[in-house]
Short mmCIF file of C-alpha atoms in Angstrom, two decimals:
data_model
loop_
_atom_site.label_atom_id
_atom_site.label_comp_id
_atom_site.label_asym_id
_atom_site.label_seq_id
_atom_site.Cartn_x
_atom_site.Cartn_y
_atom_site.Cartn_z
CA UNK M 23 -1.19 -1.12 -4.96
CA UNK M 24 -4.22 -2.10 -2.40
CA UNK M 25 -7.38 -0.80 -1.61
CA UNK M 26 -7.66 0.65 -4.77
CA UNK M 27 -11.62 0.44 -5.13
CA UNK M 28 -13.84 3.59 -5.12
CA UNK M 29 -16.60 3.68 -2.45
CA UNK M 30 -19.78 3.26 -4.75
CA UNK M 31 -22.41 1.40 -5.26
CA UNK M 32 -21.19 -2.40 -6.32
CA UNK M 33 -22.65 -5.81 -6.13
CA UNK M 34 -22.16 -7.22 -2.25
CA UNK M 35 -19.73 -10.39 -1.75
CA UNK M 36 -21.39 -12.26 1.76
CA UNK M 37 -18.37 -14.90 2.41
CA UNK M 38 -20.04 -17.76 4.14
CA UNK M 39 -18.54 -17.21 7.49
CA UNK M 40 -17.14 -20.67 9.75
CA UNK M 41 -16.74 -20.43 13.38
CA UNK M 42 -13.86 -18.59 13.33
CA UNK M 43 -15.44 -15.23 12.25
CA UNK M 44 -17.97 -12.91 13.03
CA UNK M 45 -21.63 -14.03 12.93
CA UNK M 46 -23.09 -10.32 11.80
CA UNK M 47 -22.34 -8.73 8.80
CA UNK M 48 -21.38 -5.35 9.30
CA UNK M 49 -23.99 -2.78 7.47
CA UNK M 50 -23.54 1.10 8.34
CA UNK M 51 -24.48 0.66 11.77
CA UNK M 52 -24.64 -2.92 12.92
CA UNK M 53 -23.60 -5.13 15.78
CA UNK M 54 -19.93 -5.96 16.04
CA UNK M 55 -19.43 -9.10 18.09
CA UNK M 56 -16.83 -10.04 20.14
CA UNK M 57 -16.00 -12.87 22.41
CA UNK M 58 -17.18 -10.88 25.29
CA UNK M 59 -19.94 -8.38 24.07
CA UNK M 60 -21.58 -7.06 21.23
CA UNK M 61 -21.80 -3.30 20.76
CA UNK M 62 -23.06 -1.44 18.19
CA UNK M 63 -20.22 0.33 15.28
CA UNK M 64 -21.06 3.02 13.18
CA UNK M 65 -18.29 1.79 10.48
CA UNK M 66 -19.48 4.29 7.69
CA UNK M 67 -19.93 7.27 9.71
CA UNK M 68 -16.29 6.88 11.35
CA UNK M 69 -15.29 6.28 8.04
CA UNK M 70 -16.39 9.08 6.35
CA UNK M 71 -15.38 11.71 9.42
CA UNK M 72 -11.78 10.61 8.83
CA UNK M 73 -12.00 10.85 4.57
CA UNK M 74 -13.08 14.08 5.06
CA UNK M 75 -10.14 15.20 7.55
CA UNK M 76 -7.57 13.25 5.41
CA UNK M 77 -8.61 14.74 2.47
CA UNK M 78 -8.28 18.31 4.19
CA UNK M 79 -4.88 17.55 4.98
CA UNK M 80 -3.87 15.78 1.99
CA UNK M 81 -4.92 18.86 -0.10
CA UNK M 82 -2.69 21.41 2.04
CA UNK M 83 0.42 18.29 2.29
CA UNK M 84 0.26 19.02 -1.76
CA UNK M 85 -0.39 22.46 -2.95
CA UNK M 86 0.35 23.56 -6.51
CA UNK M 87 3.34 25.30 -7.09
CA UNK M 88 6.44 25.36 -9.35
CA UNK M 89 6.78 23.02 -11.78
CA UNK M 90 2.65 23.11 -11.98
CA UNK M 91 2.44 20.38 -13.85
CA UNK M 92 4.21 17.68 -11.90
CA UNK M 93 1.77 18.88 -8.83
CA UNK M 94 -1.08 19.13 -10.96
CA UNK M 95 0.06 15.50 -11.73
CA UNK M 96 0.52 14.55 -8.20
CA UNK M 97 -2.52 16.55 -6.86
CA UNK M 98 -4.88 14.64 -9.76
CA UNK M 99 -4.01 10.90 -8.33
CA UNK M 100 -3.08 12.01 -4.47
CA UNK M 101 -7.08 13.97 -4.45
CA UNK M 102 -9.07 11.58 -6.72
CA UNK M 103 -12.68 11.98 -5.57
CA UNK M 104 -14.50 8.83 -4.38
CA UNK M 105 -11.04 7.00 -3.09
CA UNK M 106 -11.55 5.46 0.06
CA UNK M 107 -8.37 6.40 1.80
CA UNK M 108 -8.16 2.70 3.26
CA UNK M 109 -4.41 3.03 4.35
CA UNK M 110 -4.91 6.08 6.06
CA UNK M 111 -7.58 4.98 8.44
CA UNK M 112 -6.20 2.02 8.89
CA UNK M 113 -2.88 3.76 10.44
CA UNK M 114 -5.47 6.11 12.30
CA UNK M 115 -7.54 3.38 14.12
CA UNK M 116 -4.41 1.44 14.67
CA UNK M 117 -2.65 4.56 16.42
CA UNK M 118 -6.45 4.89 18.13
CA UNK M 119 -6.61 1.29 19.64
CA UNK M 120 -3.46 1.62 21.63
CA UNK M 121 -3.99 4.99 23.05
CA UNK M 122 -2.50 7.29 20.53
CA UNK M 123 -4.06 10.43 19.47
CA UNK M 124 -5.41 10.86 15.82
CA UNK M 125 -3.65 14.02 15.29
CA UNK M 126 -0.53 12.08 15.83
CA UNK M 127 -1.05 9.81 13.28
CA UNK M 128 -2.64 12.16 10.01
CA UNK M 129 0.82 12.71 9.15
CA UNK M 130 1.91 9.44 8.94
CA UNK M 131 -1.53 8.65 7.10
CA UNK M 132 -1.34 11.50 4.98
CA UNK M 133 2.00 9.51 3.45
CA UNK M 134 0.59 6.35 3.39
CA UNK M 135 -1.86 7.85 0.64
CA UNK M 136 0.79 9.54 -1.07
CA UNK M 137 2.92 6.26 -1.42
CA UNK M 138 -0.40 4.48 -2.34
CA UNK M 139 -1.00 6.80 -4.93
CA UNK M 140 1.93 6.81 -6.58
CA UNK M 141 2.14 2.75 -6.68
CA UNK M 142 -1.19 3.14 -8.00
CA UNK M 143 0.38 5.59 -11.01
CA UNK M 144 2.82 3.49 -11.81
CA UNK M 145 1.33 0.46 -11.93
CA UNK M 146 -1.17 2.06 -14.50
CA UNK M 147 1.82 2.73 -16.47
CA UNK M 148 2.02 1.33 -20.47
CA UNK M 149 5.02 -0.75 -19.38
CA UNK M 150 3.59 -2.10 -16.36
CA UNK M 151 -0.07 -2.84 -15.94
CA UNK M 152 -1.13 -0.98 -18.84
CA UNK M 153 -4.18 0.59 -17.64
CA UNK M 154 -6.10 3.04 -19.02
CA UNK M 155 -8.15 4.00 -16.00
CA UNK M 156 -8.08 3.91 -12.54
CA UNK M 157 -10.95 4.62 -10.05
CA UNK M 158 -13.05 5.22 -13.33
CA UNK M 159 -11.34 7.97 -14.09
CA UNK M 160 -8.74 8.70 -16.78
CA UNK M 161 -5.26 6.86 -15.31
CA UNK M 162 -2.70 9.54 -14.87
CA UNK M 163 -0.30 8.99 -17.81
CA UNK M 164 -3.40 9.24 -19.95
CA UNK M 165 -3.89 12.79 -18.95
CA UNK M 166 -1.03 13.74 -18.25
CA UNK M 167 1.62 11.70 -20.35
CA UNK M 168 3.81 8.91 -19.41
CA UNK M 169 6.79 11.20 -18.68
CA UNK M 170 5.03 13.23 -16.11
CA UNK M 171 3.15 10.43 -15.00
CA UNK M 172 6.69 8.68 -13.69
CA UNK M 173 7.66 12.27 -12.61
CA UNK M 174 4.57 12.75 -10.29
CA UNK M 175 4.74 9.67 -8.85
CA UNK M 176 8.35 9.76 -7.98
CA UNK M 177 7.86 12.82 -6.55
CA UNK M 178 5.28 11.40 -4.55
CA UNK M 179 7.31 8.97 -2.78
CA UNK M 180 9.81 11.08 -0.78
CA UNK M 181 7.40 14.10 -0.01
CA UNK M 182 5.18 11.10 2.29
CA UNK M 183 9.18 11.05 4.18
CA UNK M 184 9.04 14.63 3.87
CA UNK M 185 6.03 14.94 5.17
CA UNK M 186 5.98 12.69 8.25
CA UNK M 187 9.80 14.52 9.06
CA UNK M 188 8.23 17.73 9.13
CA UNK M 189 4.20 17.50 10.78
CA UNK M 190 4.50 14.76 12.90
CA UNK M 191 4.28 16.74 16.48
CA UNK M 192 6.86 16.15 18.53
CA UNK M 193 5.42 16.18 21.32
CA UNK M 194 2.74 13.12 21.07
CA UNK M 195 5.71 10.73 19.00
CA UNK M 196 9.30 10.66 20.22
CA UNK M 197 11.45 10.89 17.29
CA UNK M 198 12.76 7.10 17.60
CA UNK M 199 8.89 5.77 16.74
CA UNK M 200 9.08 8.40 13.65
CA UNK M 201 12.25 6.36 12.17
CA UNK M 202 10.55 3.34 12.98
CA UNK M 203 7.77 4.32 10.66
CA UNK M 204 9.70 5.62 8.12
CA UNK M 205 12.04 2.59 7.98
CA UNK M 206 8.64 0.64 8.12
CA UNK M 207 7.66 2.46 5.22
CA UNK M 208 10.46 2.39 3.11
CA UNK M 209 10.56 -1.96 3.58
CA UNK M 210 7.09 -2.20 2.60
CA UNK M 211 8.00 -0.12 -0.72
CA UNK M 212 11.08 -1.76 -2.00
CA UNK M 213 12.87 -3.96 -3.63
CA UNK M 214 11.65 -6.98 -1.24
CA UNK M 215 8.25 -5.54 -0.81
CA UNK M 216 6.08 -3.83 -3.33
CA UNK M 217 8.06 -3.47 -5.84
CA UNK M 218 9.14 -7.49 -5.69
CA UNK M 219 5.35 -7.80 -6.35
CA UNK M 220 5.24 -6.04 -9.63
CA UNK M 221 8.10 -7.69 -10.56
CA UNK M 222 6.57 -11.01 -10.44
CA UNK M 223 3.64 -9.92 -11.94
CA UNK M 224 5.59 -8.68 -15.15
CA UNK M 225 7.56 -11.75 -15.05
CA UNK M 226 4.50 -14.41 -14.13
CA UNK M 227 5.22 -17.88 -13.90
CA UNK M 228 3.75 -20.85 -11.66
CA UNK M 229 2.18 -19.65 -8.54
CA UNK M 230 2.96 -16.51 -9.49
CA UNK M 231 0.05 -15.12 -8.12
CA UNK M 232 -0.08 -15.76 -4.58
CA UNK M 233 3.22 -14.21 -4.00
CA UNK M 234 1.89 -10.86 -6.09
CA UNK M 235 -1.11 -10.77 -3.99
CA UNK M 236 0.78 -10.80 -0.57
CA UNK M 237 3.54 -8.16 -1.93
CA UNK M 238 1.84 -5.64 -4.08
CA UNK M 239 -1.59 -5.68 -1.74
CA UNK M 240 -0.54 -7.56 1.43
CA UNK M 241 2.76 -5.36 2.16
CA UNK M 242 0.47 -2.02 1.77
CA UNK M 243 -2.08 -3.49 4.43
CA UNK M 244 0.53 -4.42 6.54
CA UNK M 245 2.57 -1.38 7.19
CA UNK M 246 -0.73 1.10 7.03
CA UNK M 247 -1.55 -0.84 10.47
CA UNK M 248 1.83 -1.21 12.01
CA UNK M 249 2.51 2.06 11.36
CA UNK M 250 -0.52 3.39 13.52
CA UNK M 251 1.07 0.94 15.99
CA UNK M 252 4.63 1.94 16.27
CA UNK M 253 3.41 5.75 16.54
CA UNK M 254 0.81 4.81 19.76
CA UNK M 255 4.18 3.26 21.23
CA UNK M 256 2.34 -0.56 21.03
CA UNK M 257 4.48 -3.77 22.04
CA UNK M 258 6.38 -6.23 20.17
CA UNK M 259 3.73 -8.25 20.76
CA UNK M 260 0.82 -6.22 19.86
CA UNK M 261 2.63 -4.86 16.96
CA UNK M 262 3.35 -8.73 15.52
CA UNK M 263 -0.67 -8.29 15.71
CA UNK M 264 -0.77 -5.39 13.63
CA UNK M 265 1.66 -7.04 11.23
CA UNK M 266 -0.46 -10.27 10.61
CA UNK M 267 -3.70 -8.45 10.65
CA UNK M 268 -2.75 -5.33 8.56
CA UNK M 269 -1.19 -8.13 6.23
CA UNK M 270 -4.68 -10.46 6.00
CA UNK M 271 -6.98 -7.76 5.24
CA UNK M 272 -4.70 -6.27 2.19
CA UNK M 273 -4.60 -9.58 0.61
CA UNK M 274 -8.28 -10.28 1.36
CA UNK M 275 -9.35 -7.02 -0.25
CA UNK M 276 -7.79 -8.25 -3.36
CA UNK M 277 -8.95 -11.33 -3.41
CA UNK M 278 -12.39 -10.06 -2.56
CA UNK M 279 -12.22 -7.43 -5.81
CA UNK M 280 -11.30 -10.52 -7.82
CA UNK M 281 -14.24 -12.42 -6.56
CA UNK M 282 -16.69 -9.14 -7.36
CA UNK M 283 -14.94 -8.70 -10.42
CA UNK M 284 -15.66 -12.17 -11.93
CA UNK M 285 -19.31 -12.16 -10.63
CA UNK M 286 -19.62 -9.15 -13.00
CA UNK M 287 -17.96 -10.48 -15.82
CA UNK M 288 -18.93 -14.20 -15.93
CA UNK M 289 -21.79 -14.21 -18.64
CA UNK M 290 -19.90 -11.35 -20.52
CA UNK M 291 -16.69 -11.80 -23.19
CA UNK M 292 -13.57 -11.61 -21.31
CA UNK M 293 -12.48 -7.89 -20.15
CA UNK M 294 -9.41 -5.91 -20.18
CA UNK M 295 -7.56 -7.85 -17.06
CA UNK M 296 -4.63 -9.45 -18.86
CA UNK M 297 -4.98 -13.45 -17.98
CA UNK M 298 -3.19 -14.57 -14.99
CA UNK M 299 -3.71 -11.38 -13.08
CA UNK M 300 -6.79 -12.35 -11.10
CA UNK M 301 -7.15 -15.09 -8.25
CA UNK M 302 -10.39 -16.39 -9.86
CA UNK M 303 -8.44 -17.05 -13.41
CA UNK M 304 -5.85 -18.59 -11.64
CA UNK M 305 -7.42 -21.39 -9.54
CA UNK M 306 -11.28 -20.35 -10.05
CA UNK M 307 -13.99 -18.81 -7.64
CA UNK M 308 -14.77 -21.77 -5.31
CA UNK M 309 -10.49 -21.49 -4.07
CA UNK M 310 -10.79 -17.46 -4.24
CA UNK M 311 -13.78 -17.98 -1.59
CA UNK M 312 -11.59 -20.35 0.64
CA UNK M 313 -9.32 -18.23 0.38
CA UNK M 314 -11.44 -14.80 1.62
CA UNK M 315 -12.47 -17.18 3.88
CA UNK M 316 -9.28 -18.35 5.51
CA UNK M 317 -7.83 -14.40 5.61
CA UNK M 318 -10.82 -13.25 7.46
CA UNK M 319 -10.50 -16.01 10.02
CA UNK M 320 -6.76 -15.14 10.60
CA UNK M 321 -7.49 -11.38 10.72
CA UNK M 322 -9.72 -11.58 12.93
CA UNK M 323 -7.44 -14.83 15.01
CA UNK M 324 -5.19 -11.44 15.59
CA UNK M 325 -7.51 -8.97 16.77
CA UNK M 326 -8.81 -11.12 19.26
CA UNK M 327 -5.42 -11.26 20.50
CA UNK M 328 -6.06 -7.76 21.31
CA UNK M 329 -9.66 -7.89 23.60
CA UNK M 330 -8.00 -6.47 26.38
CA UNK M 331 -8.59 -2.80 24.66
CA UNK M 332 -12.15 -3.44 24.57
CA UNK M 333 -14.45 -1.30 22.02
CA UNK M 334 -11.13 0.59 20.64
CA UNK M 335 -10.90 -2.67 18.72
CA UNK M 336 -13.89 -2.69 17.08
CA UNK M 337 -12.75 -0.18 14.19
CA UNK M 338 -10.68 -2.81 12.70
CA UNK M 339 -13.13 -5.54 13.73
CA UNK M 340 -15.51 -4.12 11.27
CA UNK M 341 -13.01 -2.92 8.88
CA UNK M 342 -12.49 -6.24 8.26
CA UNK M 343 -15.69 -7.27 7.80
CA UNK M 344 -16.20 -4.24 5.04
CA UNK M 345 -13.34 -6.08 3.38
CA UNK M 346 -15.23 -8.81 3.30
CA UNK M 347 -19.02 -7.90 2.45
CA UNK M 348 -18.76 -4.63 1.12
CA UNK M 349 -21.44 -3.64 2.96
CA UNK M 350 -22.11 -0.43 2.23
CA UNK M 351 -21.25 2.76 -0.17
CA UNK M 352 -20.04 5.82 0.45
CA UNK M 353 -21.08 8.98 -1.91
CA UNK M 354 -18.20 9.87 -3.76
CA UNK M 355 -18.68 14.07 -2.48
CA UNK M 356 -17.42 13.14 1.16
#
């Protein structure tokens, strides 16, 4: 239910930044400062080195076979072209920052896509969301009909458990981090995570949103960054890190799309978005900014927690900062 934007072209959002954050944007290959140094990041190229391994992975983790139609189903949302696989590299730089090898973590990040995906199919659903599209695409109960739709995406759920069970190699993660990411997971999923936050945006209702934002988008952030955490073997302490950070930049990329998405809209008749489902409706674009603002500042509040890892930090330095600015695209063939 996060990061659910396709890398193209769009109109920038350049949050006025306080003292708190950053003083560079990030572009494809800028500066990334830190307290101590600033060293150049190339953000899009690690980026796009990681989409194109995920998406290598992802396509053997789902292969067609019987019934054909439920993975057809699966394979449309899981492979969508253009999708920025956000969770997943999250989890990998995470895993990266405190020492852990990547290889150890594509399982882990290859289910993080699958349970993103199918969130993102059933929030699309005509009893949910009500979405015809998603990623400018067709939404998958329009192609494939609301019954295999559901199908797909509960199917989707359990093969990411399946999945991290059976390819995570045992000999870079003992098998008690492996339940601690499933049973990381499976919290940020349920009936007090995600799923609370879809509740509550069926049922609405004063300050409805806030609590939405941090449980359909913030949840997803969250665990795609402790995850990577728990697998490296990270502390209490650095994991808590993880937690707030992972949480902060979920919420912010929501908040961000809502700013971007009113900008586009504001001298047109109102869209599709039913009202009350954006931050801007809600309590208007000067609060929305604040509000990017203020999450950017805490992210970042938590990664500096972290300087004693040096330039393995500046992944998620600058992934933050892409949350923020949208600073660049990425073609939609990687």
């Amino acid at each position: 239910m996060v990061f659910s934007m396709v890398m193209s072209c769009s109109p920038s959002l350049f949050l006025p930044r306080s003292r708190m954050v950053m003083q560079k944007t990030i572009r494809c290959s800028s500066s990334v400062s830190t307290a101590s140094e600033s060293i150049k990041f190339d953000l899009k190229t690690y980026w796009t080195t990681l989409i194109s391994d995920i998406n290598q992975k992802l396509d053997e983790a789902v292969p067609v076979k019987y019934p054909n139609q439920i993975y057809e189903a699966m394979r449309y949302s899981v492979l969508a072209k253009g999708t920025k696989r956000s969770p997943p590299i999250m989890c990998v730089a995470a895993c990266e920052l405190f020492g852990g090898n990547r290889l150890a973590a594509f399982p882990t990040a290859c289910a993080l896509e699958m349970v993103h995906a199918a969130s993102l199919i059933h929030d699309d659903l005509p009893c949910m969301d009500d979405d015809t599209t998603r990623r400018g695409l067709p939404a998958n109960h329009t192609v494939f009909g609301v019954d295999m739709a559901i199908l797909a995406g509960d199917a989707l759920f359990p093969l990411g458990f399946q999945h991290i069970v059976s390819h995570t190699p045992s000999d870079l993660v003992p098998e008690d981090r492996v339940l601690r990411v499933i049973t990381e997971i499976a919290r940020a999923v349920g009936s007090t995570g995600m799923i609370a936050g879809q509740f509550l945006d069926l049922e609405g209702g004063p300050n409805a949103i806030d609590f939405v934002r941090e449980k359909k988008y913030g949840e997803m952030g969250e665990c795609s960054a402790v995850c990577g955490a728990l697998l490296a073997g990270a502390s209490d302490e650095e994991i808590q890190h993880m937690r707030k950070y992972g949480r902060a930049v979920g919420v912010l990329y929501r908040v961000v799309d809502d700013i971007l998405d009113a900008k586009k809209t504001e001298d047109k008749t109102e869209g599709k978005k039913k009202k009350g489902k954006s931050y801007v409706s809600v309590y208007g674009i000067e609060k929305a900014v604040k509000v990017a603002e203020d999450l950017r500042a805490q992210a970042k509040r938590e990664l500096d927690g972290l300087e004693k890892y040096g330039d393995k930090v500046m992944p998620l330095y600058s992934f933050l900062d892409y949350a923020a600015d949208r600073g660049f695209s990425i073609d939609d063939q990687v």
